[in-house]
Amino acid sequence: MELISGLPEDVARDCLIRVSYQQFPAVASVCKGWKTEIERPEFRRRRRTAKQSQKILVTVQSKNIASEKPGLLMKSTTNPVYRLSVLEPEKGLWSELPMPPEFASGLPMFCQIAGVGYDLVVMGGWDPDSWKPSNSVFVYNFMSAKWRRGPDMPGGPRAFFACASDQDRTVYVAGGHDEEKNALRSAFAYDVASDEWVPLPDMATERDECKAVFRHGRLCVVGGYCTEMQGRFGRSAEVFDVATWRWGPLEEEFLDDAACPRTCVDGGDDSEGRVMLMCRGGDVVALQGETWRTVAKVPGEIRNVACVGAWEGALLLVGSSGFGEPHMGFLLGLKTGSWAKLKSPEDFTGHVQSGCLLEI
């Protein structure tokens, strides 16, 4: 059966790859042929090759409570309610994902998210009722616009762990702390396609509140602190090679200063060989070789950076001017060094806890 009546197959496929990700469920429901086509691995590769894929930033963001003062968030004694917000930075469009049935009243606080192909994985966090850490896993599929329950993270509940995705089929989890606030050395890989967790060898050191970045088949786990340090961040990093299934030597002086590494992201490749970007103080810095160099100033309106995303030639930053203030987004052209402020509807200015960038 023809994909589109009267059109050659290659032309029909060129039409389908131009469909917005938001229309995937509708396209899949048209006929079996269309559903089969868009679910093929080649479909995603074809979209990316033809530059028809869409970059989206998904954030764990609190719902905005109407304020008596326009532009400000109302101070409230009640716990914030978190949902999943979606920003298409290149178009400036905002939307909201449906909630998992189990979290109809709000996501767990401090849950972590990662994108894998056409899936979004939501892991852990504090139960909003009991305030206990959870090891639950939920997966949202953009093709079907449906949620499913994944297998729990192994090793019991953990909080403030690092996670990173290879963007293809695997999410890696490392460090954090257990229910007794003991920092952890353990790490695991979650194969989303097969729905299985696999243990990694332990890291060389405990790492609570560390950050993970996946790049070219290697998982880099940065910073964090051991149980005895309790919030005093270290400067080291260690790298896990997926091909050899081994951790490399501990890099003791990876960071210039002992700071929270949560804004570290893969900076892509350019003529200067950037490997990683992060916000440090009021600067955006890039790791070039073994040296961190300033590439731009953080916009003056941002004092607290909530999350960062990067792709070829661009850096997306979301943050606020202070506690309780509206969160906003800025887009940096890495070649031009210029910032552009993104318009944020009032419904999407709530506090952002974490986020991840997907290309779908």
mmCIF file of C-alpha atoms in Angstrom:
data_model
loop_
_atom_site.group_PDB
_atom_site.id
_atom_site.type_symbol
_atom_site.label_atom_id
_atom_site.label_comp_id
_atom_site.label_asym_id
_atom_site.label_seq_id
_atom_site.Cartn_x
_atom_site.Cartn_y
_atom_site.Cartn_z
ATOM 1 C CA MET A 1 0.000 0.000 0.000
ATOM 2 C CA GLU A 2 1.278 3.470 -0.877
ATOM 3 C CA LEU A 3 2.154 5.761 2.027
ATOM 4 C CA ILE A 4 0.426 8.663 0.267
ATOM 5 C CA SER A 5 -1.722 7.850 -2.717
ATOM 6 C CA GLY A 6 -0.233 9.049 -6.004
ATOM 7 C CA LEU A 7 3.179 9.953 -4.564
ATOM 8 C CA PRO A 8 6.448 8.043 -4.875
ATOM 9 C CA GLU A 9 7.583 6.485 -1.587
ATOM 10 C CA ASP A 10 10.589 8.797 -1.184
ATOM 11 C CA VAL A 11 8.419 11.896 -1.670
ATOM 12 C CA ALA A 12 5.857 10.546 0.801
ATOM 13 C CA ARG A 13 8.586 9.971 3.377
ATOM 14 C CA ASP A 14 9.833 13.529 2.819
ATOM 15 C CA CYS A 15 6.340 14.724 3.664
ATOM 16 C CA LEU A 16 6.086 12.650 6.838
ATOM 17 C CA ILE A 17 9.435 13.759 8.272
ATOM 18 C CA ARG A 18 8.145 17.347 8.224
ATOM 19 C CA VAL A 19 5.320 16.594 10.636
ATOM 20 C CA SER A 20 5.590 18.265 14.054
ATOM 21 C CA TYR A 21 6.301 15.918 16.966
ATOM 22 C CA GLN A 22 3.011 17.099 18.490
ATOM 23 C CA GLN A 23 1.177 15.459 15.572
ATOM 24 C CA PHE A 24 2.898 12.062 15.888
ATOM 25 C CA PRO A 25 -0.042 10.417 17.736
ATOM 26 C CA ALA A 26 -2.500 11.695 15.099
ATOM 27 C CA VAL A 27 -0.273 10.520 12.241
ATOM 28 C CA ALA A 28 0.109 7.074 13.824
ATOM 29 C CA SER A 29 -3.666 6.744 14.083
ATOM 30 C CA VAL A 30 -4.313 7.451 10.367
ATOM 31 C CA CYS A 31 -3.279 4.034 9.081
ATOM 32 C CA LYS A 32 -1.000 1.104 9.831
ATOM 33 C CA GLY A 33 1.455 2.130 7.104
ATOM 34 C CA TRP A 34 2.004 5.591 8.577
ATOM 35 C CA LYS A 35 2.341 4.197 12.094
ATOM 36 C CA THR A 36 4.927 1.666 10.948
ATOM 37 C CA GLU A 37 6.851 4.307 9.022
ATOM 38 C CA ILE A 38 7.200 6.890 11.807
ATOM 39 C CA GLU A 39 8.162 4.213 14.334
ATOM 40 C CA ARG A 40 11.111 3.000 12.265
ATOM 41 C CA PRO A 41 14.577 4.021 13.560
ATOM 42 C CA GLU A 42 15.293 5.328 10.048
ATOM 43 C CA PHE A 43 12.493 7.879 10.416
ATOM 44 C CA ARG A 44 14.248 9.682 13.266
ATOM 45 C CA ARG A 45 17.597 9.539 11.464
ATOM 46 C CA ARG A 46 15.995 10.889 8.302
ATOM 47 C CA ARG A 47 14.415 13.783 10.228
ATOM 48 C CA ARG A 48 17.763 14.720 11.732
ATOM 49 C CA THR A 49 19.688 14.411 8.458
ATOM 50 C CA ALA A 50 17.145 16.611 6.680
ATOM 51 C CA LYS A 51 17.236 19.084 9.617
ATOM 52 C CA GLN A 52 13.532 18.528 10.246
ATOM 53 C CA SER A 53 13.913 17.285 13.821
ATOM 54 C CA GLN A 54 12.765 19.601 16.594
ATOM 55 C CA LYS A 55 14.768 20.634 19.636
ATOM 56 C CA ILE A 56 12.719 20.924 22.807
ATOM 57 C CA LEU A 57 13.623 21.711 26.394
ATOM 58 C CA VAL A 58 11.502 19.798 28.904
ATOM 59 C CA THR A 59 11.589 21.188 32.444
ATOM 60 C CA VAL A 60 10.213 20.193 35.825
ATOM 61 C CA GLN A 61 8.489 23.497 36.542
ATOM 62 C CA SER A 62 6.107 24.665 39.249
ATOM 63 C CA LYS A 63 2.673 25.867 38.293
ATOM 64 C CA ASN A 64 2.453 29.629 38.539
ATOM 65 C CA ILE A 65 0.085 30.992 41.181
ATOM 66 C CA ALA A 66 -1.624 34.214 40.165
ATOM 67 C CA SER A 67 -0.021 37.159 41.921
ATOM 68 C CA GLU A 68 -1.432 40.476 42.957
ATOM 69 C CA LYS A 69 1.672 42.046 41.459
ATOM 70 C CA PRO A 70 2.051 41.352 37.739
ATOM 71 C CA GLY A 71 5.237 39.524 36.829
ATOM 72 C CA LEU A 72 5.894 38.167 40.334
ATOM 73 C CA LEU A 73 5.172 34.787 41.856
ATOM 74 C CA MET A 74 2.988 34.776 44.930
ATOM 75 C CA LYS A 75 4.853 33.670 48.053
ATOM 76 C CA SER A 76 2.968 30.665 49.384
ATOM 77 C CA THR A 77 3.225 28.451 52.448
ATOM 78 C CA THR A 78 1.866 25.498 50.470
ATOM 79 C CA ASN A 79 4.132 23.097 48.618
ATOM 80 C CA PRO A 80 4.643 23.975 44.943
ATOM 81 C CA VAL A 81 2.976 21.745 42.376
ATOM 82 C CA TYR A 82 5.387 20.624 39.651
ATOM 83 C CA ARG A 83 4.507 19.690 36.075
ATOM 84 C CA LEU A 84 6.393 19.120 32.812
ATOM 85 C CA SER A 85 6.754 22.227 30.654
ATOM 86 C CA VAL A 86 8.012 22.128 27.066
ATOM 87 C CA LEU A 87 9.837 24.945 25.283
ATOM 88 C CA GLU A 88 10.668 24.930 21.571
ATOM 89 C CA PRO A 89 13.519 27.480 21.783
ATOM 90 C CA GLU A 90 13.890 28.063 18.057
ATOM 91 C CA LYS A 91 10.200 29.033 17.772
ATOM 92 C CA GLY A 92 9.633 30.381 21.274
ATOM 93 C CA LEU A 93 6.622 28.097 21.768
ATOM 94 C CA TRP A 94 5.560 26.759 25.184
ATOM 95 C CA SER A 95 3.302 23.819 26.040
ATOM 96 C CA GLU A 96 2.651 21.314 28.812
ATOM 97 C CA LEU A 97 2.902 17.524 28.782
ATOM 98 C CA PRO A 98 0.145 15.376 30.299
ATOM 99 C CA MET A 99 0.922 14.078 33.780
ATOM 100 C CA PRO A 100 1.368 10.402 34.653
ATOM 101 C CA PRO A 101 -1.852 9.107 36.281
ATOM 102 C CA GLU A 102 0.119 8.361 39.462
ATOM 103 C CA PHE A 103 1.187 12.014 39.696
ATOM 104 C CA ALA A 104 -2.057 13.731 38.759
ATOM 105 C CA SER A 105 -1.610 16.135 41.681
ATOM 106 C CA GLY A 106 2.025 16.958 40.850
ATOM 107 C CA LEU A 107 5.445 15.442 40.143
ATOM 108 C CA PRO A 108 7.782 14.372 42.962
ATOM 109 C CA MET A 109 10.038 17.209 44.061
ATOM 110 C CA PHE A 110 13.627 16.918 42.835
ATOM 111 C CA CYS A 111 12.793 14.183 40.323
ATOM 112 C CA GLN A 112 15.243 13.827 37.442
ATOM 113 C CA ILE A 113 14.381 13.658 33.740
ATOM 114 C CA ALA A 114 16.240 12.449 30.639
ATOM 115 C CA GLY A 115 15.350 12.137 26.965
ATOM 116 C CA VAL A 116 15.983 8.914 25.031
ATOM 117 C CA GLY A 117 14.913 8.884 21.375
ATOM 118 C CA TYR A 118 11.171 9.583 21.437
ATOM 119 C CA ASP A 119 10.896 8.830 25.173
ATOM 120 C CA LEU A 120 11.095 11.040 28.244
ATOM 121 C CA VAL A 121 12.150 9.238 31.441
ATOM 122 C CA VAL A 122 11.111 10.633 34.857
ATOM 123 C CA MET A 123 13.005 9.132 37.797
ATOM 124 C CA GLY A 124 12.966 9.361 41.577
ATOM 125 C CA GLY A 125 12.264 12.492 43.576
ATOM 126 C CA TRP A 126 10.531 13.102 46.895
ATOM 127 C CA ASP A 127 7.006 11.817 47.289
ATOM 128 C CA PRO A 128 4.877 15.006 47.665
ATOM 129 C CA ASP A 129 2.877 13.438 50.521
ATOM 130 C CA SER A 130 5.458 11.524 52.581
ATOM 131 C CA TRP A 131 8.581 13.545 51.533
ATOM 132 C CA LYS A 132 10.465 10.260 51.237
ATOM 133 C CA PRO A 133 12.815 9.595 48.304
ATOM 134 C CA SER A 134 11.455 7.327 45.616
ATOM 135 C CA ASN A 135 13.106 5.002 43.102
ATOM 136 C CA SER A 136 10.140 5.038 40.711
ATOM 137 C CA VAL A 137 10.528 5.309 36.919
ATOM 138 C CA PHE A 138 7.925 6.565 34.439
ATOM 139 C CA VAL A 139 8.354 6.824 30.669
ATOM 140 C CA TYR A 140 6.438 9.175 28.351
ATOM 141 C CA ASN A 141 6.434 8.297 24.659
ATOM 142 C CA PHE A 142 6.035 11.208 22.244
ATOM 143 C CA MET A 143 4.843 8.888 19.470
ATOM 144 C CA SER A 144 1.814 7.666 21.397
ATOM 145 C CA ALA A 145 1.475 10.566 23.882
ATOM 146 C CA LYS A 146 1.112 7.919 26.610
ATOM 147 C CA TRP A 147 2.849 7.069 29.886
ATOM 148 C CA ARG A 148 4.013 3.691 31.123
ATOM 149 C CA ARG A 149 5.593 2.527 34.360
ATOM 150 C CA GLY A 150 9.213 1.436 34.060
ATOM 151 C CA PRO A 151 11.118 -0.846 36.444
ATOM 152 C CA ASP A 152 12.228 0.878 39.647
ATOM 153 C CA MET A 153 15.813 2.073 39.947
ATOM 154 C CA PRO A 154 17.909 -0.669 41.591
ATOM 155 C CA GLY A 155 19.538 -0.232 44.980
ATOM 156 C CA GLY A 156 16.602 1.334 46.776
ATOM 157 C CA PRO A 157 15.485 4.972 46.892
ATOM 158 C CA ARG A 158 18.118 7.600 46.087
ATOM 159 C CA ALA A 159 17.952 11.378 45.858
ATOM 160 C CA PHE A 160 20.013 14.130 44.215
ATOM 161 C CA PHE A 161 21.636 11.668 41.815
ATOM 162 C CA ALA A 162 23.083 12.520 38.418
ATOM 163 C CA CYS A 163 21.571 11.235 35.191
ATOM 164 C CA ALA A 164 22.465 11.514 31.527
ATOM 165 C CA SER A 165 21.254 9.956 28.286
ATOM 166 C CA ASP A 166 23.038 8.699 25.202
ATOM 167 C CA GLN A 167 20.010 10.139 23.288
ATOM 168 C CA ASP A 168 19.483 6.741 21.669
ATOM 169 C CA ARG A 169 18.223 4.094 24.132
ATOM 170 C CA THR A 170 20.072 4.308 27.466
ATOM 171 C CA VAL A 171 19.873 6.500 30.579
ATOM 172 C CA TYR A 172 22.755 6.445 33.077
ATOM 173 C CA VAL A 173 22.271 7.148 36.792
ATOM 174 C CA ALA A 174 25.156 7.822 39.198
ATOM 175 C CA GLY A 175 25.714 8.904 42.785
ATOM 176 C CA GLY A 176 23.237 10.800 44.959
ATOM 177 C CA HIS A 177 22.391 9.719 48.501
ATOM 178 C CA ASP A 178 20.261 7.060 50.152
ATOM 179 C CA GLU A 179 17.465 7.406 52.728
ATOM 180 C CA GLU A 180 20.046 7.883 55.501
ATOM 181 C CA LYS A 181 21.746 10.744 53.613
ATOM 182 C CA ASN A 182 24.777 8.572 52.858
ATOM 183 C CA ALA A 183 26.474 9.603 49.605
ATOM 184 C CA LEU A 184 26.636 6.837 46.987
ATOM 185 C CA ARG A 185 29.314 5.490 44.619
ATOM 186 C CA SER A 186 26.983 3.204 42.686
ATOM 187 C CA ALA A 187 25.847 3.734 39.092
ATOM 188 C CA PHE A 188 23.387 2.010 36.757
ATOM 189 C CA ALA A 189 22.332 1.986 33.113
ATOM 190 C CA TYR A 190 18.662 1.803 32.111
ATOM 191 C CA ASP A 191 17.989 0.388 28.638
ATOM 192 C CA VAL A 192 14.652 2.011 27.848
ATOM 193 C CA ALA A 193 13.953 -0.176 24.811
ATOM 194 C CA SER A 194 14.397 -3.463 26.681
ATOM 195 C CA ASP A 195 13.126 -2.004 29.998
ATOM 196 C CA GLU A 196 16.120 -3.342 31.931
ATOM 197 C CA TRP A 197 18.559 -1.904 34.479
ATOM 198 C CA VAL A 198 22.215 -2.990 34.420
ATOM 199 C CA PRO A 199 24.727 -2.158 37.188
ATOM 200 C CA LEU A 200 27.930 -0.299 36.353
ATOM 201 C CA PRO A 201 31.112 -0.757 38.394
ATOM 202 C CA ASP A 202 31.187 1.600 41.378
ATOM 203 C CA MET A 203 32.783 5.005 40.964
ATOM 204 C CA ALA A 204 36.075 5.754 42.670
ATOM 205 C CA THR A 205 34.432 8.091 45.166
ATOM 206 C CA GLU A 206 31.038 8.939 46.659
ATOM 207 C CA ARG A 207 29.245 11.721 44.794
ATOM 208 C CA ASP A 208 26.145 13.412 46.175
ATOM 209 C CA GLU A 209 24.622 16.199 44.013
ATOM 210 C CA CYS A 210 26.979 15.419 41.140
ATOM 211 C CA LYS A 211 26.279 16.065 37.442
ATOM 212 C CA ALA A 212 26.505 13.586 34.557
ATOM 213 C CA VAL A 213 27.243 14.443 30.930
ATOM 214 C CA PHE A 214 27.253 11.848 28.134
ATOM 215 C CA ARG A 215 29.507 12.454 25.153
ATOM 216 C CA HIS A 216 30.878 10.225 22.368
ATOM 217 C CA GLY A 217 30.259 6.946 24.161
ATOM 218 C CA ARG A 218 31.593 8.150 27.506
ATOM 219 C CA LEU A 219 29.775 9.117 30.697
ATOM 220 C CA CYS A 220 31.460 11.941 32.595
ATOM 221 C CA VAL A 221 30.383 12.357 36.235
ATOM 222 C CA VAL A 222 31.439 15.730 37.629
ATOM 223 C CA GLY A 223 31.789 17.105 41.141
ATOM 224 C CA GLY A 224 29.527 16.311 44.049
ATOM 225 C CA TYR A 225 30.651 15.520 47.587
ATOM 226 C CA CYS A 226 31.108 12.567 49.940
ATOM 227 C CA THR A 227 29.069 11.930 53.083
ATOM 228 C CA GLU A 228 31.545 13.644 55.404
ATOM 229 C CA MET A 229 31.726 16.796 53.284
ATOM 230 C CA GLN A 230 27.946 17.498 53.453
ATOM 231 C CA GLY A 231 27.484 20.139 50.781
ATOM 232 C CA ARG A 232 31.123 21.129 50.257
ATOM 233 C CA PHE A 233 31.584 20.310 46.605
ATOM 234 C CA GLY A 234 34.703 18.669 45.241
ATOM 235 C CA ARG A 235 36.592 19.438 42.031
ATOM 236 C CA SER A 236 37.113 15.945 40.642
ATOM 237 C CA ALA A 237 35.454 14.009 37.825
ATOM 238 C CA GLU A 238 35.602 10.474 36.483
ATOM 239 C CA VAL A 239 34.701 9.048 33.086
ATOM 240 C CA PHE A 240 33.043 5.717 32.253
ATOM 241 C CA ASP A 241 33.781 4.248 28.822
ATOM 242 C CA VAL A 242 30.760 2.301 27.580
ATOM 243 C CA ALA A 243 32.838 0.311 25.072
ATOM 244 C CA THR A 244 35.243 -1.062 27.703
ATOM 245 C CA TRP A 245 32.733 -0.924 30.578
ATOM 246 C CA ARG A 246 35.367 0.639 32.825
ATOM 247 C CA TRP A 247 35.931 3.871 34.716
ATOM 248 C CA GLY A 248 39.033 5.835 33.826
ATOM 249 C CA PRO A 249 41.460 7.416 36.320
ATOM 250 C CA LEU A 250 40.056 9.988 38.736
ATOM 251 C CA GLU A 251 40.588 13.524 37.412
ATOM 252 C CA GLU A 252 41.274 15.410 40.638
ATOM 253 C CA GLU A 253 41.345 18.986 39.261
ATOM 254 C CA PHE A 254 38.611 18.795 36.628
ATOM 255 C CA LEU A 255 36.803 21.902 37.922
ATOM 256 C CA ASP A 256 38.591 25.177 38.576
ATOM 257 C CA ASP A 257 36.772 25.670 41.842
ATOM 258 C CA ALA A 258 34.697 23.529 44.199
ATOM 259 C CA ALA A 259 31.270 24.601 42.939
ATOM 260 C CA CYS A 260 27.907 22.972 42.272
ATOM 261 C CA PRO A 261 28.262 21.365 38.815
ATOM 262 C CA ARG A 262 24.544 21.156 37.911
ATOM 263 C CA THR A 263 24.849 23.560 34.940
ATOM 264 C CA CYS A 264 27.464 21.417 33.137
ATOM 265 C CA VAL A 265 26.344 20.367 29.635
ATOM 266 C CA ASP A 266 27.919 18.865 26.518
ATOM 267 C CA GLY A 267 29.102 21.846 24.487
ATOM 268 C CA GLY A 268 29.475 19.998 21.198
ATOM 269 C CA ASP A 269 32.426 20.239 18.835
ATOM 270 C CA ASP A 270 33.734 23.356 17.184
ATOM 271 C CA SER A 271 37.010 24.732 15.867
ATOM 272 C CA GLU A 272 38.130 25.374 19.446
ATOM 273 C CA GLY A 273 37.384 21.819 20.548
ATOM 274 C CA ARG A 274 34.795 22.612 23.221
ATOM 275 C CA VAL A 275 33.807 19.594 25.273
ATOM 276 C CA MET A 276 31.730 21.043 28.094
ATOM 277 C CA LEU A 277 29.981 24.274 29.003
ATOM 278 C CA MET A 278 28.768 25.512 32.375
ATOM 279 C CA CYS A 279 27.711 28.661 34.213
ATOM 280 C CA ARG A 280 30.162 29.764 36.876
ATOM 281 C CA GLY A 281 29.364 32.864 38.831
ATOM 282 C CA GLY A 282 28.307 35.430 36.269
ATOM 283 C CA ASP A 283 30.116 33.756 33.375
ATOM 284 C CA VAL A 284 29.486 31.057 30.813
ATOM 285 C CA VAL A 285 32.698 29.034 30.630
ATOM 286 C CA ALA A 286 33.855 26.364 28.191
ATOM 287 C CA LEU A 287 36.327 23.556 28.733
ATOM 288 C CA GLN A 288 38.901 23.809 25.959
ATOM 289 C CA GLY A 289 41.571 21.171 26.348
ATOM 290 C CA GLU A 290 42.227 21.204 30.096
ATOM 291 C CA THR A 291 41.369 24.856 30.623
ATOM 292 C CA TRP A 292 38.078 26.544 31.448
ATOM 293 C CA ARG A 293 37.715 29.815 29.518
ATOM 294 C CA THR A 294 35.023 32.479 29.658
ATOM 295 C CA VAL A 295 32.976 32.640 26.442
ATOM 296 C CA ALA A 296 30.165 34.990 27.538
ATOM 297 C CA LYS A 297 28.626 36.805 30.479
ATOM 298 C CA VAL A 298 25.386 35.482 31.956
ATOM 299 C CA PRO A 299 22.594 38.016 31.239
ATOM 300 C CA GLY A 300 22.260 40.579 34.029
ATOM 301 C CA GLU A 301 18.630 39.596 34.626
ATOM 302 C CA ILE A 302 19.721 36.120 35.711
ATOM 303 C CA ARG A 303 21.276 35.579 39.134
ATOM 304 C CA ASN A 304 20.136 31.994 39.726
ATOM 305 C CA VAL A 305 20.629 29.589 36.802
ATOM 306 C CA ALA A 306 18.128 26.705 36.985
ATOM 307 C CA CYS A 307 19.030 24.645 33.920
ATOM 308 C CA VAL A 308 21.125 24.785 30.768
ATOM 309 C CA GLY A 309 20.837 23.087 27.391
ATOM 310 C CA ALA A 310 23.220 23.191 24.438
ATOM 311 C CA TRP A 311 23.331 22.131 20.812
ATOM 312 C CA GLU A 312 25.479 23.039 17.829
ATOM 313 C CA GLY A 313 26.243 26.750 18.030
ATOM 314 C CA ALA A 314 23.703 27.583 20.732
ATOM 315 C CA LEU A 315 23.278 27.610 24.502
ATOM 316 C CA LEU A 316 19.893 27.820 26.220
ATOM 317 C CA LEU A 317 19.756 29.132 29.769
ATOM 318 C CA VAL A 318 16.754 29.257 32.131
ATOM 319 C CA GLY A 319 16.881 31.071 35.454
ATOM 320 C CA SER A 320 15.611 33.944 37.588
ATOM 321 C CA SER A 321 16.787 37.127 39.256
ATOM 322 C CA GLY A 322 16.204 35.691 42.730
ATOM 323 C CA PHE A 323 14.069 33.516 44.984
ATOM 324 C CA GLY A 324 10.369 33.692 44.117
ATOM 325 C CA GLU A 325 10.985 35.726 40.975
ATOM 326 C CA PRO A 326 9.729 34.663 37.521
ATOM 327 C CA HIS A 327 11.914 32.230 35.598
ATOM 328 C CA MET A 328 12.894 33.245 32.070
ATOM 329 C CA GLY A 329 14.898 31.868 29.164
ATOM 330 C CA PHE A 330 17.799 33.271 27.145
ATOM 331 C CA LEU A 331 19.406 31.881 23.997
ATOM 332 C CA LEU A 332 23.117 32.467 23.330
ATOM 333 C CA GLY A 333 24.680 32.261 19.885
ATOM 334 C CA LEU A 334 28.090 30.777 20.666
ATOM 335 C CA LYS A 335 29.625 32.190 17.482
ATOM 336 C CA THR A 336 28.228 35.708 17.877
ATOM 337 C CA GLY A 337 28.346 35.852 21.674
ATOM 338 C CA SER A 338 24.969 37.616 21.710
ATOM 339 C CA TRP A 339 21.953 36.757 23.869
ATOM 340 C CA ALA A 340 18.287 36.790 22.867
ATOM 341 C CA LYS A 341 15.603 36.790 25.550
ATOM 342 C CA LEU A 342 12.763 34.326 25.010
ATOM 343 C CA LYS A 343 9.196 35.397 25.682
ATOM 344 C CA SER A 344 7.626 33.388 28.487
ATOM 345 C CA PRO A 345 3.842 33.345 28.987
ATOM 346 C CA GLU A 346 2.919 33.924 32.630
ATOM 347 C CA ASP A 347 1.833 30.291 32.973
ATOM 348 C CA PHE A 348 5.417 29.248 32.226
ATOM 349 C CA THR A 349 7.391 31.488 34.591
ATOM 350 C CA GLY A 350 7.235 29.197 37.641
ATOM 351 C CA HIS A 351 10.281 27.821 39.436
ATOM 352 C CA VAL A 352 12.336 25.343 37.372
ATOM 353 C CA GLN A 353 13.993 22.468 39.255
ATOM 354 C CA SER A 354 15.627 20.594 36.388
ATOM 355 C CA GLY A 355 15.418 20.046 32.666
ATOM 356 C CA CYS A 356 16.737 18.159 29.661
ATOM 357 C CA LEU A 357 17.096 18.884 25.959
ATOM 358 C CA LEU A 358 15.649 16.475 23.385
ATOM 359 C CA GLU A 359 15.900 16.341 19.606
ATOM 360 C CA ILE A 360 12.882 14.526 18.198
#
